[in-house]
Steps between C-alpha positions, in 0.01 A plus 500: 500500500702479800439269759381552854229751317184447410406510111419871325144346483516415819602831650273655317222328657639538872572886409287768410557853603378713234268703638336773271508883521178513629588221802816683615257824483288271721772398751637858537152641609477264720816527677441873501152470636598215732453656898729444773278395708242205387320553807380862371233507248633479158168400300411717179083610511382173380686296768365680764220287492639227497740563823293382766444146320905422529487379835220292435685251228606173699942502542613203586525372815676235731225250388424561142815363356491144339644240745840343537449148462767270447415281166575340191398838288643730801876445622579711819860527565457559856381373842166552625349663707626850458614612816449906533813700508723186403646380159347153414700234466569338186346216407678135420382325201560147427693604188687841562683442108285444254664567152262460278260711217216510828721694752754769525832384437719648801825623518584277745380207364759239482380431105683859422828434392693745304845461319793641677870580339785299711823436399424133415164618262201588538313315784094520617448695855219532669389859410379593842860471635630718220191752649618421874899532398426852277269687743664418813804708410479872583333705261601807466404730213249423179786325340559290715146408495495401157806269532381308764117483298692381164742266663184262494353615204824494308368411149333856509806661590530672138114519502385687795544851576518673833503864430206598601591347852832659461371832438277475765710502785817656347300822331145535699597402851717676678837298644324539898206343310628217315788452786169427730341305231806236472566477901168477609251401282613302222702187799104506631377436105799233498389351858130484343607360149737239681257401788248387181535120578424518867217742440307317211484128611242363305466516093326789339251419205498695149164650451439331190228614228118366591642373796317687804726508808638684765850595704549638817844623620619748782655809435785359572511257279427733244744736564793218431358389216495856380841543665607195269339679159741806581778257535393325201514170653225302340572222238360485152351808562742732234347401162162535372561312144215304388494219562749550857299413807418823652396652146110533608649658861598854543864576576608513888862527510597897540766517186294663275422792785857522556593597133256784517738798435458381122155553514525857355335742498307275817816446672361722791214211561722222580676767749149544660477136509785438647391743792237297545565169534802618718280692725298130565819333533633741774155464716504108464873478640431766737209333664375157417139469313224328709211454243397215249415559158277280271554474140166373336462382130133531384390288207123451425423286192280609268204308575507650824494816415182755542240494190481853438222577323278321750660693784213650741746717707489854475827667555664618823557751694760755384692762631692682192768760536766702276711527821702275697640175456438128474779383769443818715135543538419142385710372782257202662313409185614274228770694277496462171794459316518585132733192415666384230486122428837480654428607830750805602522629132769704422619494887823398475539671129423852382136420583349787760124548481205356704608185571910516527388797762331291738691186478820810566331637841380140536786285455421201615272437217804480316534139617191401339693499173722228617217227451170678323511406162339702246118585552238356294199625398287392800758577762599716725802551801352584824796647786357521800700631805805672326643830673556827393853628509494799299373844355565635150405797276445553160458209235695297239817724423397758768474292780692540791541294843360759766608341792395229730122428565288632803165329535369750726568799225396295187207271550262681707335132540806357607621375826864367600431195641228400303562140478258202444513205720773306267749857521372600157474896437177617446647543103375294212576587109335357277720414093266533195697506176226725273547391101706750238302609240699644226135553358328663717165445356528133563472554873137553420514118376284282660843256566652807594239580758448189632865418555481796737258459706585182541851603596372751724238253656774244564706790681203622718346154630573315788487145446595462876128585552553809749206704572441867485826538298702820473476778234693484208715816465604553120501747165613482111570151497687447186431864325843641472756339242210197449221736374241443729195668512496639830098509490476167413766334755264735785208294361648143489693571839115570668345186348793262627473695802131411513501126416799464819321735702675763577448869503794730295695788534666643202725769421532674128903611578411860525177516214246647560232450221576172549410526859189663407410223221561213680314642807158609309471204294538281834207705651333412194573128522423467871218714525318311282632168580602432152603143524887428373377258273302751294783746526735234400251418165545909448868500500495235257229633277708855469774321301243366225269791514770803510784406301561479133721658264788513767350747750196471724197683432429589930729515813466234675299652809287673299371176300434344864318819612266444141472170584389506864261784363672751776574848386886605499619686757561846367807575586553142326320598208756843439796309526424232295366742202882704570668155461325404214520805296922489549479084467567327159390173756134598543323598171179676685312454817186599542387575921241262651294789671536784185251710471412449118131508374349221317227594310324310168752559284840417633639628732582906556758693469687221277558541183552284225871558440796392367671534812245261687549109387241238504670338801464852650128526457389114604738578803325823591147298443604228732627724799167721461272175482689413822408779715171580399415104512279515853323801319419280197564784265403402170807574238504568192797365259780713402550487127754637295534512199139280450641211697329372796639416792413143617263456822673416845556149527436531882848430550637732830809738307 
């Protein structure tokens, strides 16, 4: 393996853009479907209802962010106050190099030395004057570019490969384009890479694992640090051998973007890319930034976190739709970001789903992979205040860069100058990393389950303590190439959402049986003020009680609607007795509210045959016994074959 990329494990984990048949299907109805105009109607019959209770979920505000308070677990890079309408000033810290395992190592540290060929040997430079000396010469064309990046990266030389920045702005631009693109915007990108020491005076801390802390920059001291990772400036920062330093970090130099026209047949995404994070870099040097943004590592330990089967919340309020999206119509609530552990995924490699989207049309997240190490299982990245640069269509290898974003078009909720009182957009995106399961039957686990609702829980609280807290805007979290159960994540998104308080909007990516399953069996939930920690013992009964022999015996709603002793819904019921009959999953399911007739012996219109199991029969016994229980009907046990059929237990499922 070549240096300067990350192991084939590695990328693996950071990429995943397999997307099945039936979610490109998805993503193409939607797109189709998708109106010009968000401030029409565009609700399907069941969201009709629902359309007047939008407004009424709490957005964030100017006073429902978490404070900026300078501290030992929060380093702000700046000056405060935050004067309106003015860049703060940076911050001095007592120790402005720190090279050490804690902190970002700089490139301008005076600890970076780097070889350099003269006549008389080989002699150590400091690196950042190789930086200064290479991209303060006029750069003229992509080639030139490359030079002046290698020329301090020299033992990659025969490693790297630029041709996907080469074919870039020799075959996709036009020459008026890329002539524009060399004189004007990439001497700003330089100016903003170069002015990095002036700009960040104080050290910045690595988010480290179980280490709960916080960083707050400006804009513009985001946009040179992300003007540096396009220059590839940053030391020790090209490897990601184990055991090298940065092995547990995602990669944040741009060299692996750069060699994208490799990427075949996905050689069109790094193009796309490339649009992109070119489009930010134009509005940055065009017009300075004026916000903050706060980058937040969550960590809760275990004994902290909620007890679930004693949990006496019932779940929130929920507004579920097949239309729209999370960062368009979930602009003001907390965004959910399907992550990977590496935060950013794929989004400087072939990577182009969920998460490489938003941290493409949000770039400044991008920055957050230059000190978030890996998540654990009880954390979580919260970005609050990052802006919105872009618009895109399509997803993984058929999305495109649309053009540059318009609030007032795209969020309906949105407003300019929505700013809190530190300069932070009214923005805040929440990373959960949801597990793989190459089995998906084990996400029924109890493990399984509890790892994710704690993850999600960690995601959706506020430790800050801020009251009435915005909605959390989300959807399939972890259900594409990790085979999640989109039912379930709906379920253990609405109990973390309980225990933090907060009311949830999700959207299903264009399905709409989903959409109608999740919303009924919420009305079921709330209307009866099931508690979460009786749903929560359900969930973790259906593993033991529904699966054996590889398959499960009952969809998963329709053991929680026997359960809960609540007829199906019917257009629930047809479905699920279509997917069953074409599933080699599901071996039988039997509807809560059928209309079979018990009488004394057996039950009617079943027969004892060969094509009905045992498992079939106590299964068809239990559901029955569950929806006539408030009637106390009296049944009688099915035999076959002389057997008896033992006696409820009592147990619910």
């Amino acid at each position: 393996m070549l240096d300067g990329q990350p192991p084939e494990k590695k990328c693996l984990v950071m990429e995943n853009t397999k997307l099945s048949d039936e979610d490109v299907s998805r993503v193409l109805l939607e797109e189709e479907k998708r109106p010009e105009s968000l401030s029409q109607p565009c609700y399907t019959w069941s969201e009709v209802r629902n359309e007047s209770t939008r407004g009424s979920y709490k957005l964030f505000g100017p006073d429902t962010m978490p404070p900026i308070v300078p501290s030992t677990s929060h380093s702000v890079l700046f000056k405060l106050p935050v004067i309106s309408g003015r860049s703060p000033d940076p911050f001095v810290g007592s120790n402005k190099d720190c090279w050490d395992s804690h902190h970002v190592r700089m490139p301008f540290s005076n600890h970076s030395l780097y070889p350099f060929d003269t006549p008389n040997g080989k002699v150590l430079k400091l690196r950042w004057e190789l930086v200064k000396e290479a991209l303060s010469n006029e750069i003229t064309c992509s080639r030139e570019l490359e030079d002046a990046i290698l020329s301090y990266n020299t033992r990659y030389r025969q490693k790297w490969d630029f041709s996907g920045l080469h074919h870039f702005f020799e075959e996709v631009l036009d020459a008026s384009e890329s002539e524009y693109f060399f004189e004007s915007v990439l001497p700003g990108m330089v100016h903003l890479a170069l002015s990095l020491p002036s700009l960040v005076q104080s050290a910045i801390p690595l988010l480290r694992r179980r280490r709960p802390a916080s960083i707050s920059l400006t804009q513009k001291q985001v946009a040179s640090l992300l003007a540096n990772a396009f220059f590839c400036t940053f030391p020790r920062r090209n490897t990601a051998r184990e055991p090298s330093e940065y092995s547990t970090f995602p990669d944040i130099n741009f060299n692996r973007l750069f060699q994208g026209h490799k990427w075949k047949p996905k050689a069109q995404i790094a193009v796309e890319k490339l649009k992109c994070l070119i489009h930010y870099f134009r509005q940055v040097c065009s017009k300075d930034p004026l916000g903050v943004v706060t980058f937040a590592r969550r960590y809760c330990p275990e004994s902290l976190l909620p007890k679930w089967p004693e949990a006496r919340e019932i779940v929130p309020r929920l507004h579920v739709s097949a239309t729209g999206r999370i960062e368009d119509e979930g602009y003001g609530m907390l965004q959910v970001d399907f992550a990977n552990k590496f935060v950013g995924g794929g989004v400087l490699g072939t990577g182009c789903v969920q998460e490489e989207i938003q941290f493409l049309i949000f770039p400044e997240l991008i920055v957050s992979r230059l000190f978030t190490e890996a998540l654990d299982r009880t954390e979580a990245l919260v970005v609050s205040g990052c802006e919105r640069y872009s618009v895109y269509k399509g997803y993984s290898e058929t999305f495109r860069w649309a053009g540059g974003y318009d609030p007032k078009k795209l969020s309906p909720n949105s407003s300019v100058t929505a700013r809190d009182v530190y300069g932070r957009h009214l923005t805040s995106i929440v990373a959960i990393d949801a597990l793989n399961f190459s089995s998906p039957s084990r996400q029924y686990s109890q493990d399984a389950l509890l790892r994710e609702v704690n993850k999600a829980y960690v995601g959706f609280s506020c430790p800050e303590g801020v009251a009435d807290l915005p909605a959390v805007a989300t959807g399939n979290w972890g259900c594409g190439v990790f085979h999640g159960d989109a039912q379930l994540k709906a379920l253990l998104q609405l109990m973390a959402a309980a225990k933090a308080k907060r009311d949830l909007v999700y959207f299903t990516f264009g399905n709409e049986k989903l959409r109608d399953d999740i919303d009924s069996l919420h009305k079921c939930l709330y209307n009866n003020k099931i508690p979460i920690g009786e749903l929560w013992q359900h969930l973790c009964h259906y593993y033991t009680h529904c699966y054996q022999d590889g398959s499960f015996s009952s969809s998963l709603y329709t053991y929680l609607y026997s359960v809960l002793e609540e007829p199906a819904p019917a257009n629930h019921i047809a479905q699920q007795n279509t997917s069953i009959n074409s599933s080699s999953d599901i071996k039988m399911e039997v509807p809560s509210g059928g209309s079979a007739k018990v009488g004394s012996s057996g039950v009617e219109g079943v027969e004892e045959d060969a094509s009905f199991t045992r498992e079939d029969l106590d299964q068809l016994e239990e559901s029955i016994k569950a929806y006539y229980a408030d009637e106390q009907i009296e049944l009688a046990c099915v035999s076959n074959g002389g057997d008896s059929v033992p006696q409820s237990t009592g147990e619910n499922g």
